[in-house]
Amino acid sequence: MFSALEYESALEYESDYDPEDDVEDWGPPAVDNISLITKSSDEKLYYFNSSVTNKPGFDFEVFTFDENDQAIPESTIYSPTLEKLAKVDGELSSSSMIVDNLLVRIFDFRPNTEEDLEKAIITVETCDITDILAGKKGEYDLEVVYEKTYTYYDLAGDFGEVINTSAGPVYVYPDKEEDNESYHVVSLNGNQAVKDTILQDPYYISDSTSDIMYIDFKNGHYFSKDFSNEALKRVEIESGEPLYDGADDKTLFIKEDMRNPEIYPANDHSFYLIDEEEIFVIDNDLELIDSVSYDSEEDYVYGHYYLGNNEYDSEEDYVYGHYYLGNNEFPHNR
């Protein structure tokens, strides 16, 4: 066992990491690269560390802290996409989330070869982390559930994204090779409630609206971002009709310059919108219930990481490592 401060030097993967390697390509694991945090049924926190190593396909090191603040390696997770692209020239960006014990990764790869400069390869991978959260240590692999090569001309850079829904995580994407007014929805956990769902593109309902952010299958509507005023708009799945406030479309202003917002269900009639600085509790009828915020730059606090069951986690940065500050309860929700 080793402390968080020692974690960087202690995890060298049994000499796989070579200090003489090209530092632009590889580096030792570092505890300050926490990407995700989730919580097991026995109340233990699991940290997903995304440091780069020279292990082919390596994506995450999963670790916990014991009662003495000792960091304990639990498991490693590998990505076939990262392994495949390790030696390919191009630009790779990615994002990740955990919903209902499902780790979801989306990769956007732009080849640098002359014949492929106009292409983008989008890959979505998932991994059931139930066994990891049950304390079963080992190596785990992500699996590809969606992959497609797009061109900038086809989709003008809009290749879809992973979002949360009342039926679990999904990948939503516009298929403009078929039509210009719909988004296709792919379930990432096999939920049949999502099967064959096609949503109207919110842009064609209101030209200031884009980015589907959350789908509520239980109540038959979804929420999108109104970029004209940094607000949320609700749209019915069946009819495409927005929620009205009198004769006008009803919207809820959130804040200027939302940073990487994510939405998670709170209960059957409200949800959380979480970005890098604030948490909002919002009613399905677009009424703001409550909110909490902090100044991350001043307080050196990072998060928020949604743990499920109406809990979130924040981490304080002491330069050499992140330290768990304890569970926090969300603001009031109905």
mmCIF file of C-alpha atoms in Angstrom:
data_model
loop_
_atom_site.group_PDB
_atom_site.id
_atom_site.type_symbol
_atom_site.label_atom_id
_atom_site.label_comp_id
_atom_site.label_asym_id
_atom_site.label_seq_id
_atom_site.Cartn_x
_atom_site.Cartn_y
_atom_site.Cartn_z
ATOM 1 C CA MET A 1 0.000 0.000 0.000
ATOM 2 C CA PHE A 2 1.118 3.569 -0.541
ATOM 3 C CA SER A 3 -0.191 7.039 0.139
ATOM 4 C CA ALA A 4 -1.667 9.326 -2.482
ATOM 5 C CA LEU A 5 1.525 11.379 -2.429
ATOM 6 C CA GLU A 6 3.540 8.279 -3.272
ATOM 7 C CA TYR A 7 1.165 7.007 -5.908
ATOM 8 C CA GLU A 8 2.945 8.582 -8.863
ATOM 9 C CA SER A 9 6.282 6.935 -8.166
ATOM 10 C CA ALA A 10 4.895 3.656 -6.822
ATOM 11 C CA LEU A 11 2.867 2.671 -9.856
ATOM 12 C CA GLU A 12 5.360 1.950 -12.593
ATOM 13 C CA TYR A 13 3.650 -1.187 -13.812
ATOM 14 C CA GLU A 14 6.537 -3.512 -12.948
ATOM 15 C CA SER A 15 9.130 -1.678 -15.066
ATOM 16 C CA ASP A 16 6.866 -1.292 -18.100
ATOM 17 C CA TYR A 17 7.448 2.438 -17.806
ATOM 18 C CA ASP A 18 10.913 3.425 -18.959
ATOM 19 C CA PRO A 19 12.061 6.956 -17.958
ATOM 20 C CA GLU A 20 14.096 7.073 -21.164
ATOM 21 C CA ASP A 21 10.952 6.758 -23.287
ATOM 22 C CA ASP A 22 9.944 9.779 -25.310
ATOM 23 C CA VAL A 23 8.265 12.013 -22.728
ATOM 24 C CA GLU A 24 5.947 13.362 -25.392
ATOM 25 C CA ASP A 25 4.489 9.891 -25.831
ATOM 26 C CA TRP A 26 4.550 8.312 -22.377
ATOM 27 C CA GLY A 27 4.685 9.293 -18.732
ATOM 28 C CA PRO A 28 4.414 7.640 -15.336
ATOM 29 C CA PRO A 29 0.979 7.277 -13.757
ATOM 30 C CA ALA A 30 -0.060 10.347 -11.776
ATOM 31 C CA VAL A 31 -2.824 10.528 -9.229
ATOM 32 C CA ASP A 32 -3.774 14.020 -10.356
ATOM 33 C CA ASN A 33 -5.273 12.678 -13.575
ATOM 34 C CA ILE A 34 -8.520 11.475 -12.020
ATOM 35 C CA SER A 35 -11.174 11.395 -14.725
ATOM 36 C CA LEU A 36 -14.072 9.696 -12.963
ATOM 37 C CA ILE A 37 -15.214 8.727 -9.489
ATOM 38 C CA THR A 38 -18.028 6.362 -8.615
ATOM 39 C CA LYS A 39 -19.342 4.623 -5.532
ATOM 40 C CA SER A 40 -19.972 0.935 -4.824
ATOM 41 C CA SER A 41 -22.941 -0.499 -2.960
ATOM 42 C CA ASP A 42 -20.778 -0.826 0.168
ATOM 43 C CA GLU A 43 -20.064 2.934 0.142
ATOM 44 C CA LYS A 44 -16.486 2.657 -1.152
ATOM 45 C CA LEU A 45 -15.243 5.264 -3.640
ATOM 46 C CA TYR A 46 -13.469 4.089 -6.791
ATOM 47 C CA TYR A 47 -11.182 6.512 -8.635
ATOM 48 C CA PHE A 48 -10.492 6.151 -12.370
ATOM 49 C CA ASN A 49 -7.038 7.500 -13.139
ATOM 50 C CA SER A 50 -6.329 8.254 -16.808
ATOM 51 C CA SER A 51 -2.536 8.588 -16.838
ATOM 52 C CA VAL A 52 -0.671 7.510 -19.960
ATOM 53 C CA THR A 53 1.631 4.477 -19.834
ATOM 54 C CA ASN A 54 3.343 2.399 -22.476
ATOM 55 C CA LYS A 55 0.966 -0.525 -22.024
ATOM 56 C CA PRO A 56 -0.870 -0.963 -25.350
ATOM 57 C CA GLY A 57 -4.489 0.085 -25.028
ATOM 58 C CA PHE A 58 -4.209 1.191 -21.397
ATOM 59 C CA ASP A 59 -7.069 3.536 -20.498
ATOM 60 C CA PHE A 60 -7.698 3.641 -16.737
ATOM 61 C CA GLU A 61 -6.084 2.559 -13.503
ATOM 62 C CA VAL A 62 -8.798 2.081 -10.865
ATOM 63 C CA PHE A 63 -7.878 2.585 -7.228
ATOM 64 C CA THR A 64 -9.408 3.211 -3.798
ATOM 65 C CA PHE A 65 -8.257 4.779 -0.535
ATOM 66 C CA ASP A 66 -8.386 2.925 2.771
ATOM 67 C CA GLU A 67 -9.146 4.394 6.207
ATOM 68 C CA ASN A 68 -5.508 5.513 6.536
ATOM 69 C CA ASP A 69 -5.585 7.414 3.237
ATOM 70 C CA GLN A 70 -3.557 4.685 1.566
ATOM 71 C CA ALA A 71 -4.113 4.333 -2.184
ATOM 72 C CA ILE A 72 -4.831 0.750 -3.222
ATOM 73 C CA PRO A 73 -4.746 -0.319 -6.912
ATOM 74 C CA GLU A 74 -7.860 -2.280 -7.790
ATOM 75 C CA SER A 75 -8.035 -2.907 -11.544
ATOM 76 C CA THR A 76 -6.904 -1.735 -14.951
ATOM 77 C CA ILE A 77 -9.117 -1.076 -17.968
ATOM 78 C CA TYR A 78 -8.000 -1.345 -21.590
ATOM 79 C CA SER A 79 -9.443 0.113 -24.772
ATOM 80 C CA PRO A 80 -9.208 -1.627 -28.165
ATOM 81 C CA THR A 81 -9.514 1.762 -29.848
ATOM 82 C CA LEU A 82 -6.521 3.191 -27.986
ATOM 83 C CA GLU A 83 -4.518 0.088 -28.809
ATOM 84 C CA LYS A 84 -5.451 0.274 -32.493
ATOM 85 C CA LEU A 85 -4.647 3.978 -32.804
ATOM 86 C CA ALA A 86 -1.417 3.959 -30.767
ATOM 87 C CA LYS A 87 0.797 4.023 -33.858
ATOM 88 C CA VAL A 88 -1.541 5.866 -36.225
ATOM 89 C CA ASP A 89 -0.852 9.491 -37.098
ATOM 90 C CA GLY A 90 -3.763 11.741 -36.210
ATOM 91 C CA GLU A 91 -5.561 13.739 -33.545
ATOM 92 C CA LEU A 92 -7.580 11.915 -30.887
ATOM 93 C CA SER A 93 -10.040 13.409 -28.409
ATOM 94 C CA SER A 94 -12.263 11.534 -25.996
ATOM 95 C CA SER A 95 -14.812 11.848 -23.216
ATOM 96 C CA SER A 96 -16.176 9.479 -20.586
ATOM 97 C CA MET A 97 -18.968 8.960 -18.093
ATOM 98 C CA ILE A 98 -20.264 6.328 -15.683
ATOM 99 C CA VAL A 99 -23.981 5.624 -15.428
ATOM 100 C CA ASP A 100 -25.532 2.658 -13.612
ATOM 101 C CA ASN A 101 -22.222 0.758 -13.368
ATOM 102 C CA LEU A 102 -21.542 1.222 -17.075
ATOM 103 C CA LEU A 103 -18.344 2.980 -18.129
ATOM 104 C CA VAL A 104 -18.830 4.741 -21.464
ATOM 105 C CA ARG A 105 -16.046 6.118 -23.666
ATOM 106 C CA ILE A 106 -16.397 8.047 -26.916
ATOM 107 C CA PHE A 107 -13.386 8.623 -29.180
ATOM 108 C CA ASP A 108 -13.118 11.139 -32.010
ATOM 109 C CA PHE A 109 -10.113 10.384 -34.231
ATOM 110 C CA ARG A 110 -9.038 12.654 -37.107
ATOM 111 C CA PRO A 111 -6.419 10.977 -39.366
ATOM 112 C CA ASN A 112 -3.539 13.104 -40.610
ATOM 113 C CA THR A 113 -2.998 11.145 -43.812
ATOM 114 C CA GLU A 114 -3.606 13.154 -46.961
ATOM 115 C CA GLU A 115 -6.373 10.896 -48.279
ATOM 116 C CA ASP A 116 -8.236 10.951 -44.931
ATOM 117 C CA LEU A 117 -7.966 14.605 -43.923
ATOM 118 C CA GLU A 118 -11.719 15.130 -44.326
ATOM 119 C CA LYS A 119 -12.648 12.127 -42.196
ATOM 120 C CA ALA A 120 -13.548 11.598 -38.548
ATOM 121 C CA ILE A 121 -13.753 8.123 -37.022
ATOM 122 C CA ILE A 122 -16.203 8.045 -34.113
ATOM 123 C CA THR A 123 -16.036 5.070 -31.752
ATOM 124 C CA VAL A 124 -18.144 4.396 -28.652
ATOM 125 C CA GLU A 125 -16.969 1.778 -26.155
ATOM 126 C CA THR A 126 -18.514 0.438 -22.949
ATOM 127 C CA CYS A 127 -17.449 -1.697 -19.992
ATOM 128 C CA ASP A 128 -19.663 -3.128 -17.248
ATOM 129 C CA ILE A 129 -17.793 -2.244 -14.046
ATOM 130 C CA THR A 130 -20.064 -4.179 -11.661
ATOM 131 C CA ASP A 131 -17.301 -6.675 -10.858
ATOM 132 C CA ILE A 132 -14.771 -3.891 -10.301
ATOM 133 C CA LEU A 133 -17.091 -2.238 -7.785
ATOM 134 C CA ALA A 134 -17.545 -5.609 -6.089
ATOM 135 C CA GLY A 135 -13.809 -5.678 -5.373
ATOM 136 C CA LYS A 136 -12.855 -8.223 -8.034
ATOM 137 C CA LYS A 137 -9.376 -7.085 -9.024
ATOM 138 C CA GLY A 138 -8.050 -7.745 -12.497
ATOM 139 C CA GLU A 139 -7.796 -6.480 -16.053
ATOM 140 C CA TYR A 140 -10.951 -5.421 -17.871
ATOM 141 C CA ASP A 141 -11.611 -4.537 -21.495
ATOM 142 C CA LEU A 142 -13.889 -1.983 -23.058
ATOM 143 C CA GLU A 143 -15.990 -3.218 -25.984
ATOM 144 C CA VAL A 144 -16.851 -1.325 -29.157
ATOM 145 C CA VAL A 145 -20.616 -0.793 -29.435
ATOM 146 C CA TYR A 146 -20.662 1.807 -32.215
ATOM 147 C CA GLU A 147 -18.166 2.914 -34.837
ATOM 148 C CA LYS A 148 -18.573 4.931 -37.990
ATOM 149 C CA THR A 149 -16.425 7.016 -40.304
ATOM 150 C CA TYR A 150 -17.857 10.422 -41.146
ATOM 151 C CA THR A 151 -16.778 13.258 -43.364
ATOM 152 C CA TYR A 152 -16.957 16.945 -42.552
ATOM 153 C CA TYR A 153 -19.108 17.464 -45.628
ATOM 154 C CA ASP A 154 -21.686 14.928 -44.472
ATOM 155 C CA LEU A 155 -22.233 16.277 -40.989
ATOM 156 C CA ALA A 156 -20.471 19.619 -40.793
ATOM 157 C CA GLY A 157 -18.579 18.435 -37.732
ATOM 158 C CA ASP A 158 -21.667 17.221 -35.829
ATOM 159 C CA PHE A 159 -20.937 13.568 -35.093
ATOM 160 C CA GLY A 160 -23.163 13.023 -32.070
ATOM 161 C CA GLU A 161 -22.404 12.483 -28.404
ATOM 162 C CA VAL A 162 -23.038 10.300 -25.385
ATOM 163 C CA ILE A 163 -25.762 11.612 -23.080
ATOM 164 C CA ASN A 164 -27.701 10.307 -20.113
ATOM 165 C CA THR A 165 -31.381 9.339 -20.188
ATOM 166 C CA SER A 166 -33.997 7.884 -17.874
ATOM 167 C CA ALA A 167 -33.186 4.534 -19.540
ATOM 168 C CA GLY A 168 -29.422 4.772 -19.094
ATOM 169 C CA PRO A 169 -26.653 6.167 -21.318
ATOM 170 C CA VAL A 170 -27.184 6.470 -25.070
ATOM 171 C CA TYR A 171 -25.317 7.695 -28.115
ATOM 172 C CA VAL A 172 -27.288 10.249 -30.142
ATOM 173 C CA TYR A 173 -26.207 11.232 -33.622
ATOM 174 C CA PRO A 174 -27.652 12.960 -36.689
ATOM 175 C CA ASP A 175 -27.669 10.774 -39.781
ATOM 176 C CA LYS A 176 -27.767 13.418 -42.455
ATOM 177 C CA GLU A 177 -26.996 10.896 -45.140
ATOM 178 C CA GLU A 178 -30.621 9.795 -44.687
ATOM 179 C CA ASP A 179 -32.387 13.033 -43.735
ATOM 180 C CA ASN A 180 -31.745 16.416 -42.214
ATOM 181 C CA GLU A 181 -34.267 16.553 -39.419
ATOM 182 C CA SER A 182 -33.702 13.676 -37.005
ATOM 183 C CA TYR A 183 -31.345 12.217 -34.429
ATOM 184 C CA HIS A 184 -30.864 8.482 -34.026
ATOM 185 C CA VAL A 185 -30.559 7.046 -30.519
ATOM 186 C CA VAL A 186 -28.395 3.992 -29.729
ATOM 187 C CA SER A 187 -28.781 2.380 -26.293
ATOM 188 C CA LEU A 188 -25.454 1.606 -24.633
ATOM 189 C CA ASN A 189 -26.865 -0.755 -22.009
ATOM 190 C CA GLY A 190 -29.324 -2.732 -24.156
ATOM 191 C CA ASN A 191 -32.436 -1.077 -22.723
ATOM 192 C CA GLN A 192 -35.364 -1.925 -25.002
ATOM 193 C CA ALA A 193 -37.118 1.340 -24.130
ATOM 194 C CA VAL A 194 -34.611 3.056 -26.406
ATOM 195 C CA LYS A 195 -34.971 0.709 -29.384
ATOM 196 C CA ASP A 196 -35.715 2.414 -32.709
ATOM 197 C CA THR A 197 -36.051 5.859 -31.103
ATOM 198 C CA ILE A 198 -35.650 8.746 -33.527
ATOM 199 C CA LEU A 199 -35.850 12.326 -32.269
ATOM 200 C CA GLN A 200 -36.538 15.447 -34.253
ATOM 201 C CA ASP A 201 -33.468 17.630 -34.578
ATOM 202 C CA PRO A 202 -34.186 20.524 -32.180
ATOM 203 C CA TYR A 203 -32.563 22.937 -34.630
ATOM 204 C CA TYR A 204 -35.429 22.397 -37.074
ATOM 205 C CA ILE A 205 -37.959 23.114 -34.330
ATOM 206 C CA SER A 206 -36.237 26.310 -33.213
ATOM 207 C CA ASP A 207 -33.219 27.647 -35.071
ATOM 208 C CA SER A 208 -31.567 28.760 -31.819
ATOM 209 C CA THR A 209 -31.710 25.288 -30.294
ATOM 210 C CA SER A 210 -29.193 22.473 -30.559
ATOM 211 C CA ASP A 211 -27.424 19.806 -28.489
ATOM 212 C CA ILE A 212 -29.796 17.214 -27.078
ATOM 213 C CA MET A 213 -28.710 17.028 -23.434
ATOM 214 C CA TYR A 214 -31.086 14.579 -21.732
ATOM 215 C CA ILE A 215 -33.951 12.261 -22.736
ATOM 216 C CA ASP A 216 -36.778 11.422 -20.338
ATOM 217 C CA PHE A 217 -38.377 8.318 -21.857
ATOM 218 C CA LYS A 218 -40.663 7.865 -18.850
ATOM 219 C CA ASN A 219 -42.403 11.188 -19.407
ATOM 220 C CA GLY A 220 -41.981 11.361 -23.183
ATOM 221 C CA HIS A 221 -39.780 14.393 -23.678
ATOM 222 C CA TYR A 222 -36.172 15.497 -24.047
ATOM 223 C CA PHE A 223 -34.178 18.590 -23.166
ATOM 224 C CA SER A 224 -31.955 20.568 -25.491
ATOM 225 C CA LYS A 225 -29.804 23.659 -25.210
ATOM 226 C CA ASP A 226 -31.014 27.009 -26.513
ATOM 227 C CA PHE A 227 -27.711 28.602 -27.474
ATOM 228 C CA SER A 228 -29.230 32.035 -28.084
ATOM 229 C CA ASN A 229 -29.531 32.612 -24.341
ATOM 230 C CA GLU A 230 -27.752 29.673 -22.622
ATOM 231 C CA ALA A 231 -31.068 28.125 -21.653
ATOM 232 C CA LEU A 232 -32.745 24.726 -21.573
ATOM 233 C CA LYS A 233 -35.752 23.892 -23.720
ATOM 234 C CA ARG A 234 -38.080 20.893 -23.379
ATOM 235 C CA VAL A 235 -39.435 19.098 -26.462
ATOM 236 C CA GLU A 236 -42.005 16.297 -26.695
ATOM 237 C CA ILE A 237 -40.643 13.091 -28.266
ATOM 238 C CA GLU A 238 -43.837 12.199 -30.144
ATOM 239 C CA SER A 239 -44.973 15.581 -31.438
ATOM 240 C CA GLY A 240 -41.809 17.664 -31.414
ATOM 241 C CA GLU A 241 -43.777 20.349 -29.571
ATOM 242 C CA PRO A 242 -41.856 22.481 -27.071
ATOM 243 C CA LEU A 243 -43.096 23.317 -23.594
ATOM 244 C CA TYR A 244 -45.008 26.586 -23.798
ATOM 245 C CA ASP A 245 -45.173 29.547 -21.444
ATOM 246 C CA GLY A 246 -48.325 31.189 -22.694
ATOM 247 C CA ALA A 247 -47.890 31.607 -26.444
ATOM 248 C CA ASP A 248 -44.105 31.379 -26.343
ATOM 249 C CA ASP A 249 -41.663 28.511 -25.996
ATOM 250 C CA LYS A 250 -40.706 28.117 -22.353
ATOM 251 C CA THR A 251 -36.975 28.101 -21.596
ATOM 252 C CA LEU A 252 -34.938 28.148 -18.401
ATOM 253 C CA PHE A 253 -31.808 30.292 -18.358
ATOM 254 C CA ILE A 254 -28.972 28.412 -16.679
ATOM 255 C CA LYS A 255 -25.762 30.437 -16.888
ATOM 256 C CA GLU A 256 -23.402 31.908 -19.414
ATOM 257 C CA ASP A 257 -20.670 29.638 -20.722
ATOM 258 C CA MET A 258 -21.731 26.286 -19.290
ATOM 259 C CA ARG A 259 -18.631 24.092 -18.977
ATOM 260 C CA ASN A 260 -19.042 20.444 -19.974
ATOM 261 C CA PRO A 261 -22.598 20.133 -18.627
ATOM 262 C CA GLU A 262 -24.072 16.718 -17.837
ATOM 263 C CA ILE A 263 -27.601 15.814 -16.761
ATOM 264 C CA TYR A 264 -28.591 13.001 -14.396
ATOM 265 C CA PRO A 265 -32.095 12.048 -13.212
ATOM 266 C CA ALA A 266 -32.929 12.965 -9.614
ATOM 267 C CA ASN A 267 -36.391 11.381 -9.532
ATOM 268 C CA ASP A 268 -39.408 11.013 -11.822
ATOM 269 C CA HIS A 269 -40.003 14.751 -12.062
ATOM 270 C CA SER A 270 -36.617 16.469 -11.656
ATOM 271 C CA PHE A 271 -32.984 16.172 -12.735
ATOM 272 C CA TYR A 272 -29.507 17.510 -11.984
ATOM 273 C CA LEU A 273 -27.514 19.632 -14.402
ATOM 274 C CA ILE A 274 -23.841 19.553 -13.387
ATOM 275 C CA ASP A 275 -20.973 21.499 -14.898
ATOM 276 C CA GLU A 276 -17.457 22.226 -13.657
ATOM 277 C CA GLU A 277 -18.553 24.935 -11.234
ATOM 278 C CA GLU A 278 -22.222 24.507 -10.351
ATOM 279 C CA ILE A 279 -25.008 22.013 -9.729
ATOM 280 C CA PHE A 280 -28.610 22.829 -10.619
ATOM 281 C CA VAL A 281 -31.715 20.919 -9.548
ATOM 282 C CA ILE A 282 -34.390 21.426 -12.206
ATOM 283 C CA ASP A 283 -38.021 20.379 -12.404
ATOM 284 C CA ASN A 284 -39.204 18.645 -15.584
ATOM 285 C CA ASP A 285 -41.416 21.680 -16.230
ATOM 286 C CA LEU A 286 -38.288 23.861 -16.368
ATOM 287 C CA GLU A 287 -38.515 25.371 -12.894
ATOM 288 C CA LEU A 288 -35.250 25.865 -11.007
ATOM 289 C CA ILE A 289 -35.537 24.128 -7.628
ATOM 290 C CA ASP A 290 -32.094 24.739 -6.140
ATOM 291 C CA SER A 291 -28.396 25.154 -6.950
ATOM 292 C CA VAL A 292 -24.940 25.119 -5.385
ATOM 293 C CA SER A 293 -21.672 26.540 -6.709
ATOM 294 C CA TYR A 294 -18.015 27.080 -5.849
ATOM 295 C CA ASP A 295 -14.983 28.869 -7.251
ATOM 296 C CA SER A 296 -12.718 26.049 -8.384
ATOM 297 C CA GLU A 297 -9.771 28.314 -9.189
ATOM 298 C CA GLU A 298 -9.815 29.984 -5.778
ATOM 299 C CA ASP A 299 -10.505 26.931 -3.630
ATOM 300 C CA TYR A 300 -8.535 24.362 -5.664
ATOM 301 C CA VAL A 301 -11.531 22.067 -5.646
ATOM 302 C CA TYR A 302 -12.414 19.908 -8.631
ATOM 303 C CA GLY A 303 -15.546 18.032 -9.565
ATOM 304 C CA HIS A 304 -18.347 17.603 -9.248
ATOM 305 C CA TYR A 305 -18.325 13.824 -9.711
ATOM 306 C CA TYR A 306 -21.799 12.305 -9.615
ATOM 307 C CA LEU A 307 -21.903 9.164 -7.458
ATOM 308 C CA GLY A 308 -25.554 8.228 -7.933
ATOM 309 C CA ASN A 309 -28.247 8.084 -5.266
ATOM 310 C CA ASN A 310 -28.326 11.879 -4.976
ATOM 311 C CA GLU A 311 -24.678 12.200 -3.920
ATOM 312 C CA TYR A 312 -21.700 13.926 -5.465
ATOM 313 C CA ASP A 313 -18.010 14.137 -4.651
ATOM 314 C CA SER A 314 -15.516 16.991 -4.781
ATOM 315 C CA GLU A 315 -11.742 16.699 -4.702
ATOM 316 C CA GLU A 316 -9.213 19.148 -3.307
ATOM 317 C CA ASP A 317 -5.917 19.475 -5.161
ATOM 318 C CA TYR A 318 -2.751 19.567 -3.059
ATOM 319 C CA VAL A 319 -0.496 19.711 -6.145
ATOM 320 C CA TYR A 320 0.796 16.149 -5.674
ATOM 321 C CA GLY A 321 -2.521 14.411 -5.416
ATOM 322 C CA HIS A 322 -6.243 14.530 -4.943
ATOM 323 C CA TYR A 323 -7.763 13.861 -1.557
ATOM 324 C CA TYR A 324 -11.304 12.822 -0.909
ATOM 325 C CA LEU A 325 -13.208 15.431 1.110
ATOM 326 C CA GLY A 326 -16.194 13.311 2.079
ATOM 327 C CA ASN A 327 -19.670 12.803 0.718
ATOM 328 C CA ASN A 328 -21.820 15.807 -0.039
ATOM 329 C CA GLU A 329 -25.567 15.828 -0.349
ATOM 330 C CA PHE A 330 -27.158 17.503 -3.314
ATOM 331 C CA PRO A 331 -29.254 20.628 -2.883
ATOM 332 C CA HIS A 332 -32.915 20.146 -2.163
ATOM 333 C CA ASN A 333 -34.808 18.027 -4.664
ATOM 334 C CA ARG A 334 -38.488 17.208 -4.531
#
